[in-house]
CSV table of C-alpha atoms in Angstrom, one decimal:
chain,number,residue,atom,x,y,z
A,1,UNK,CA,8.1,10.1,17.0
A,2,UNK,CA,4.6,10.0,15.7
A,3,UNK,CA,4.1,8.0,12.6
A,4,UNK,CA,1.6,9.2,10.2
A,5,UNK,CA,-2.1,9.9,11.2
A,6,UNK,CA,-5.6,9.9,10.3
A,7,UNK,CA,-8.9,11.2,10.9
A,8,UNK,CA,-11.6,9.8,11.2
A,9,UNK,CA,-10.6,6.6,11.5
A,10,UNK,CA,-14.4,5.7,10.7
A,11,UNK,CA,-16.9,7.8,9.5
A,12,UNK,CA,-20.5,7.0,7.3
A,13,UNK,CA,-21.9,9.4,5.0
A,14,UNK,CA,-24.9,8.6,2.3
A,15,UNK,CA,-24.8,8.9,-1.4
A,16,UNK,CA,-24.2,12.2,-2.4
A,17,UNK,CA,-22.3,13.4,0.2
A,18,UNK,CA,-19.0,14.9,0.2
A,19,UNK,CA,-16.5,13.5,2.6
A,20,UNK,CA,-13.0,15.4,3.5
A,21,UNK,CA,-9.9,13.0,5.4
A,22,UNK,CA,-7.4,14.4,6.7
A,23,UNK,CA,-3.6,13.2,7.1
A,24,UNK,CA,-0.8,13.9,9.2
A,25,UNK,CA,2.7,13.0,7.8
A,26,UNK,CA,5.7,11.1,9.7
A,27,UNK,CA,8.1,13.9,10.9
A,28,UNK,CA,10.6,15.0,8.2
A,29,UNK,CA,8.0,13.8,5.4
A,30,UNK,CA,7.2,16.2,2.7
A,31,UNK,CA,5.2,14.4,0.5
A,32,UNK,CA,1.7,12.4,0.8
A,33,UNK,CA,0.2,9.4,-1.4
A,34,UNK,CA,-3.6,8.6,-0.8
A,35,UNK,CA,-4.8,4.9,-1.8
A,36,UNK,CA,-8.1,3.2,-1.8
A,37,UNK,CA,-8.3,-0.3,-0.4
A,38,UNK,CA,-11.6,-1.4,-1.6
A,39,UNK,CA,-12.6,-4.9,1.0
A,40,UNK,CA,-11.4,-7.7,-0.3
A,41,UNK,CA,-8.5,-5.6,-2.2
A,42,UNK,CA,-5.2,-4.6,-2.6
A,43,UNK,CA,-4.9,-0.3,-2.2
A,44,UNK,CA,-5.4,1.1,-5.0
A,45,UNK,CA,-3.2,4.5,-6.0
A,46,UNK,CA,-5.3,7.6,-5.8
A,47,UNK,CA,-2.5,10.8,-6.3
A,48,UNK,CA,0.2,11.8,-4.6
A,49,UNK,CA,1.2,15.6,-3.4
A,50,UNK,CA,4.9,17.2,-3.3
A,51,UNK,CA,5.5,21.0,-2.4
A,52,UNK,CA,1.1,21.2,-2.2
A,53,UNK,CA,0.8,20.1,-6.0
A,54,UNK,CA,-0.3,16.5,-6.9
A,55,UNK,CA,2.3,15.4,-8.8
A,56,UNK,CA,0.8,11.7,-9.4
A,57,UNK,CA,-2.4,11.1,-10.2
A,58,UNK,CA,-4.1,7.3,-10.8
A,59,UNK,CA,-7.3,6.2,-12.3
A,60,UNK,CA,-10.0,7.9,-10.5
A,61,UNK,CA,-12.5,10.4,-11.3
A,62,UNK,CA,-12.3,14.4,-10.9
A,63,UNK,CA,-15.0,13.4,-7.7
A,64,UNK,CA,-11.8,12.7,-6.0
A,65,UNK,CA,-9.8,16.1,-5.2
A,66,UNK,CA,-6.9,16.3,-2.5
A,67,UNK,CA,-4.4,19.4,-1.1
A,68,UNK,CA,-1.7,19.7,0.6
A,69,UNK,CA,-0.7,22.4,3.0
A,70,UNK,CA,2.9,24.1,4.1
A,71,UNK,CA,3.0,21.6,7.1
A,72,UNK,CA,2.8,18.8,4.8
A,73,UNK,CA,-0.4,17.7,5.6
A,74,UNK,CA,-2.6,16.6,3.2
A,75,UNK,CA,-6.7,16.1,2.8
A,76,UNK,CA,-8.9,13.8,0.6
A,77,UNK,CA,-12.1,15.5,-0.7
A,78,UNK,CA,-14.8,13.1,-2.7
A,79,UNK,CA,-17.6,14.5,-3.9
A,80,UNK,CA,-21.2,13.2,-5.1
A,81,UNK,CA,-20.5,10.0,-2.9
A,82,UNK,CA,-21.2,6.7,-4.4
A,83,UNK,CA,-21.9,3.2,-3.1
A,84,UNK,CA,-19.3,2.1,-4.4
A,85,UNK,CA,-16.4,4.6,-2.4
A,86,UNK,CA,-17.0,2.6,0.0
A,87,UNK,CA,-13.0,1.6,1.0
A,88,UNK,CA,-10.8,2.3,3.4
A,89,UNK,CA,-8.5,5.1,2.7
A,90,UNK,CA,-4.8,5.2,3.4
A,91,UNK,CA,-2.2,7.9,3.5
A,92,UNK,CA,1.4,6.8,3.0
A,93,UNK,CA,4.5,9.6,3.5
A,94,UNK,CA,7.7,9.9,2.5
A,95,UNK,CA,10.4,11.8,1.9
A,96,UNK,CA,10.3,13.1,-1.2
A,97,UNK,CA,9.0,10.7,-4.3
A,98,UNK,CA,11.9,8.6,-3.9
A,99,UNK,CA,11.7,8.3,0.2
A,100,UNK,CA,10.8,4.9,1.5
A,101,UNK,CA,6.4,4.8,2.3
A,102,UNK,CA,4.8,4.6,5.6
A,103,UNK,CA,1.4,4.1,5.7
A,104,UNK,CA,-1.3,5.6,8.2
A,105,UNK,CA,-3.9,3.0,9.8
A,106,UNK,CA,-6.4,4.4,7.4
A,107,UNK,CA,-10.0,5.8,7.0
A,108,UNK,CA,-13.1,3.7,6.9
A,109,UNK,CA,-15.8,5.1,4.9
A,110,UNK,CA,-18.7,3.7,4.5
A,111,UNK,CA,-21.1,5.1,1.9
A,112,UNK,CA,-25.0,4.3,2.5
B,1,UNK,CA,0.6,-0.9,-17.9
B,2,UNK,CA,1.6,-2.7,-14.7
B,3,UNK,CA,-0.5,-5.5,-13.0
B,4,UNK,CA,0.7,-7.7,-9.6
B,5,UNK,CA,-1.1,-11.1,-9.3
B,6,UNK,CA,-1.4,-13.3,-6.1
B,7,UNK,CA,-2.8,-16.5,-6.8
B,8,UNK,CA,-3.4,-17.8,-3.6
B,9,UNK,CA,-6.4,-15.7,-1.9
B,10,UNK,CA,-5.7,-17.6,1.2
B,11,UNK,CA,-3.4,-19.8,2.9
B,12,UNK,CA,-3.2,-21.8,5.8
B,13,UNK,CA,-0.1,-23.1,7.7
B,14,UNK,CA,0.6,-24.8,11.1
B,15,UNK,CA,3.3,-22.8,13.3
B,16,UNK,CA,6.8,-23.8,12.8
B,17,UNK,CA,6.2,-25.0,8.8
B,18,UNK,CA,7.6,-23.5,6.6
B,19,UNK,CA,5.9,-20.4,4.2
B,20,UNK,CA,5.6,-19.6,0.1
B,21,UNK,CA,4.1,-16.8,-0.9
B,22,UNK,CA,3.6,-16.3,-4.5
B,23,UNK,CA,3.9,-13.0,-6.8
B,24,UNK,CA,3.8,-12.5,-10.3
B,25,UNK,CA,4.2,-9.3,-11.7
B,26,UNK,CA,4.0,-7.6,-15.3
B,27,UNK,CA,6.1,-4.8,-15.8
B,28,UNK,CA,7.9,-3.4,-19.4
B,29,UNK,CA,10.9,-2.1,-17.7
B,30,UNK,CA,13.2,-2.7,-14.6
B,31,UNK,CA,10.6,-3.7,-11.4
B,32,UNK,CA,10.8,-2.1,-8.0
B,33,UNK,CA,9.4,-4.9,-6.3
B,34,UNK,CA,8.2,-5.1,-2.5
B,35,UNK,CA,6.1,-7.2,0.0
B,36,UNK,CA,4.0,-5.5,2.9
B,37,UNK,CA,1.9,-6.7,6.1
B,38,UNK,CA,-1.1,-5.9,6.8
B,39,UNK,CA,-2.3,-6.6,10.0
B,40,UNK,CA,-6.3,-6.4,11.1
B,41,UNK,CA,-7.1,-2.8,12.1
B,42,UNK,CA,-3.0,-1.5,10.6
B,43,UNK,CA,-2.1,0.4,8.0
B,44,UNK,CA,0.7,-1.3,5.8
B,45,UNK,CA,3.6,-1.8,6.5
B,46,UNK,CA,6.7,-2.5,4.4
B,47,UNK,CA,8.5,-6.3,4.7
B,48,UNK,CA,11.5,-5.9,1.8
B,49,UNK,CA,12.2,-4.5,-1.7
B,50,UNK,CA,14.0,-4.9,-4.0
B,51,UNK,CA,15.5,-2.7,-6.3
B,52,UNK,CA,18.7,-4.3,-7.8
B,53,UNK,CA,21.4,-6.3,-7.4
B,54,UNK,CA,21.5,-9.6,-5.3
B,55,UNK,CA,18.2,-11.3,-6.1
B,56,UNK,CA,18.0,-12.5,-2.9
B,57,UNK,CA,16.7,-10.1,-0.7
B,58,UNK,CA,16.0,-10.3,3.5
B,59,UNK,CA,13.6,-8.4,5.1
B,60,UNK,CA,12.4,-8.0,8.7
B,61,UNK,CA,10.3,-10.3,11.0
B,62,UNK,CA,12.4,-13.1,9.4
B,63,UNK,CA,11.4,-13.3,6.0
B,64,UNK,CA,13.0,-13.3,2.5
B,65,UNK,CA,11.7,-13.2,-0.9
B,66,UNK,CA,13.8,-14.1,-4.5
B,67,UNK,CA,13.6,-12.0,-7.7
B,68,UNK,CA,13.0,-14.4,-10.4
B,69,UNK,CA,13.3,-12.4,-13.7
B,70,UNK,CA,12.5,-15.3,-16.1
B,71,UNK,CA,9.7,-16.2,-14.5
B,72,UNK,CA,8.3,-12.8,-13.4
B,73,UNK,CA,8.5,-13.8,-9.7
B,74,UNK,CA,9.4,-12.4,-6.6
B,75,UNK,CA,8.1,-14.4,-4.1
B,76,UNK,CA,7.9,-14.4,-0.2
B,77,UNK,CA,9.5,-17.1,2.3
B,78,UNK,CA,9.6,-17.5,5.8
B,79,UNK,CA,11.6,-21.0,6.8
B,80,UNK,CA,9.2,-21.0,10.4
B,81,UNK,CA,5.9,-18.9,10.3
B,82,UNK,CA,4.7,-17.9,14.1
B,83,UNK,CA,1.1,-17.3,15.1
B,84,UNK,CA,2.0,-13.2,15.0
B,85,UNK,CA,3.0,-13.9,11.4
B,86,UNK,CA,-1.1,-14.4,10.7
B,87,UNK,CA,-2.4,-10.9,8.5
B,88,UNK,CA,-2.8,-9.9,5.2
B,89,UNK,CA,0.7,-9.9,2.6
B,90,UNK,CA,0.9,-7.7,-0.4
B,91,UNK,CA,2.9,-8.1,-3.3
B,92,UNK,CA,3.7,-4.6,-5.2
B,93,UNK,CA,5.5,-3.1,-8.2
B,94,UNK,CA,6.5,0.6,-8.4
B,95,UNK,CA,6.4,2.4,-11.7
B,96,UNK,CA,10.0,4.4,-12.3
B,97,UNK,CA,12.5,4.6,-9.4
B,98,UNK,CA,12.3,4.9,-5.8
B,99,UNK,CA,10.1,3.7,-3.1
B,100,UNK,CA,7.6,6.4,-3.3
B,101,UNK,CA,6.5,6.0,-6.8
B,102,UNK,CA,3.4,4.8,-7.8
B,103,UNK,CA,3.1,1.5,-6.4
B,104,UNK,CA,0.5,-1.4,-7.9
B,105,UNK,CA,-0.7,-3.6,-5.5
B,106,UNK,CA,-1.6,-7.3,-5.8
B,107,UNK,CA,-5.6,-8.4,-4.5
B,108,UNK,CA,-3.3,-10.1,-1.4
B,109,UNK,CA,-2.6,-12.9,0.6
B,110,UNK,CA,-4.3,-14.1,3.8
B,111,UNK,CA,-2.5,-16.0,5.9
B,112,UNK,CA,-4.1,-17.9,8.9
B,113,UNK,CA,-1.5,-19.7,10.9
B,114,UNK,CA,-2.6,-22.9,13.0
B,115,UNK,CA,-1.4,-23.6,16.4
């Protein structure tokens, strides 16, 4: 049983950019958290999609866009890249909001 | 709004001692309180919660961790760390019920372990 996965697991883009992750949920998962673990840092909540709406959403700017498809699956969009995105991003799943979280290795971005 | 403190950015122990980790939280209602391990190159991955009830909780890998409501604690114990026990430990609070809610993480804990 695959646990939930992540691509790129490294990727570098310069400022500006826009960078998409993607995330594969555990089997029988239906909903998808994204956090940002800045180095140095605890992860820090991004949103969180149920039934492809984000349901959740934390303290982070409208650069910062997500969906979720019918298979569950979920992507992290950021636009206009900053320095300071920098982070590694991890996807938890669950089942439903009140399901117990498994998180994904994560995605390292590095902005230059 | 809800905040997790670690106070101790790093700690080192020998094998076989004994482990504290420390958590304070900050929280208006009820916590939903957990621990998680990260490892180098891992995601996270989840230790013990507590919810309610006995404020004793056990966990996996060994360890335990005590909910302390006067005090705002909830912190993490291991009676005899092992050299695999050396990663990263996060303290967390959940905002409303369940597991999946919300969670505030703590800056973290890094433990190096000493053979």
């Amino acid at each position: 049983d695959a646990g939930v996965t992540q691509s790129p697991t490294h990727l570098i883009k310069t400022r500006g950019q826009q960078v998409t992750l993607r995330c594969s949920p555990k089997s029988g998962h239906d909903t998808v958290s994204w956090y940002q673990q800045a180095l140095g840092q605890g992860p820090q909540f991004i949103f969180q999609y149920y039934e492809e709406e984000e349901r959740q959403r934390g303290n982070f700017p409208d650069r910062f866009s997500g969906h979720q498809f019918p298979n569950y699956s979920s992507e992290l969009n950021v636009n206009a890249l900053l320095l300071g995105d920098s982070a590694l991003y991890l996807c938890a799943s669950s089942y439903q909001s009140t399901g117990e979280l498994f998180f994904g290795e994560g995605s390292r971005l590095t902005v230059l | 709004a809800q905040s997790v403190t670690q106070p101790d950015i790093h700690i080192t122990v020998s094998e076989g001692a004994s482990l504290e980790l420390r958590c304070n939280y900050s929280y208006g209602a009820t916590p939903y309180l957990f621990w998680y391990v990260q490892s180098p190159g891992q995601g996270l991955q989840l230790l013990l919660k507590y919810f309610s009830g006995d404020t004793l909780v056990q966990g996996i890998k060994g360890f335990e961790a005590e909910f302390k409501r006067s005090q705002s604690s909830f912190n993490l114990r291991k009676p005899s760390v092992h050299w695999s026990d050396a990663a990263e430990y996060f303290c967390a609070v959940a905002r409303g019920t369940g597991s999946a809610r919300q969670l505030t993480f703590g800056s973290g804990t890094q433990l190096t372990v000493l053979p």
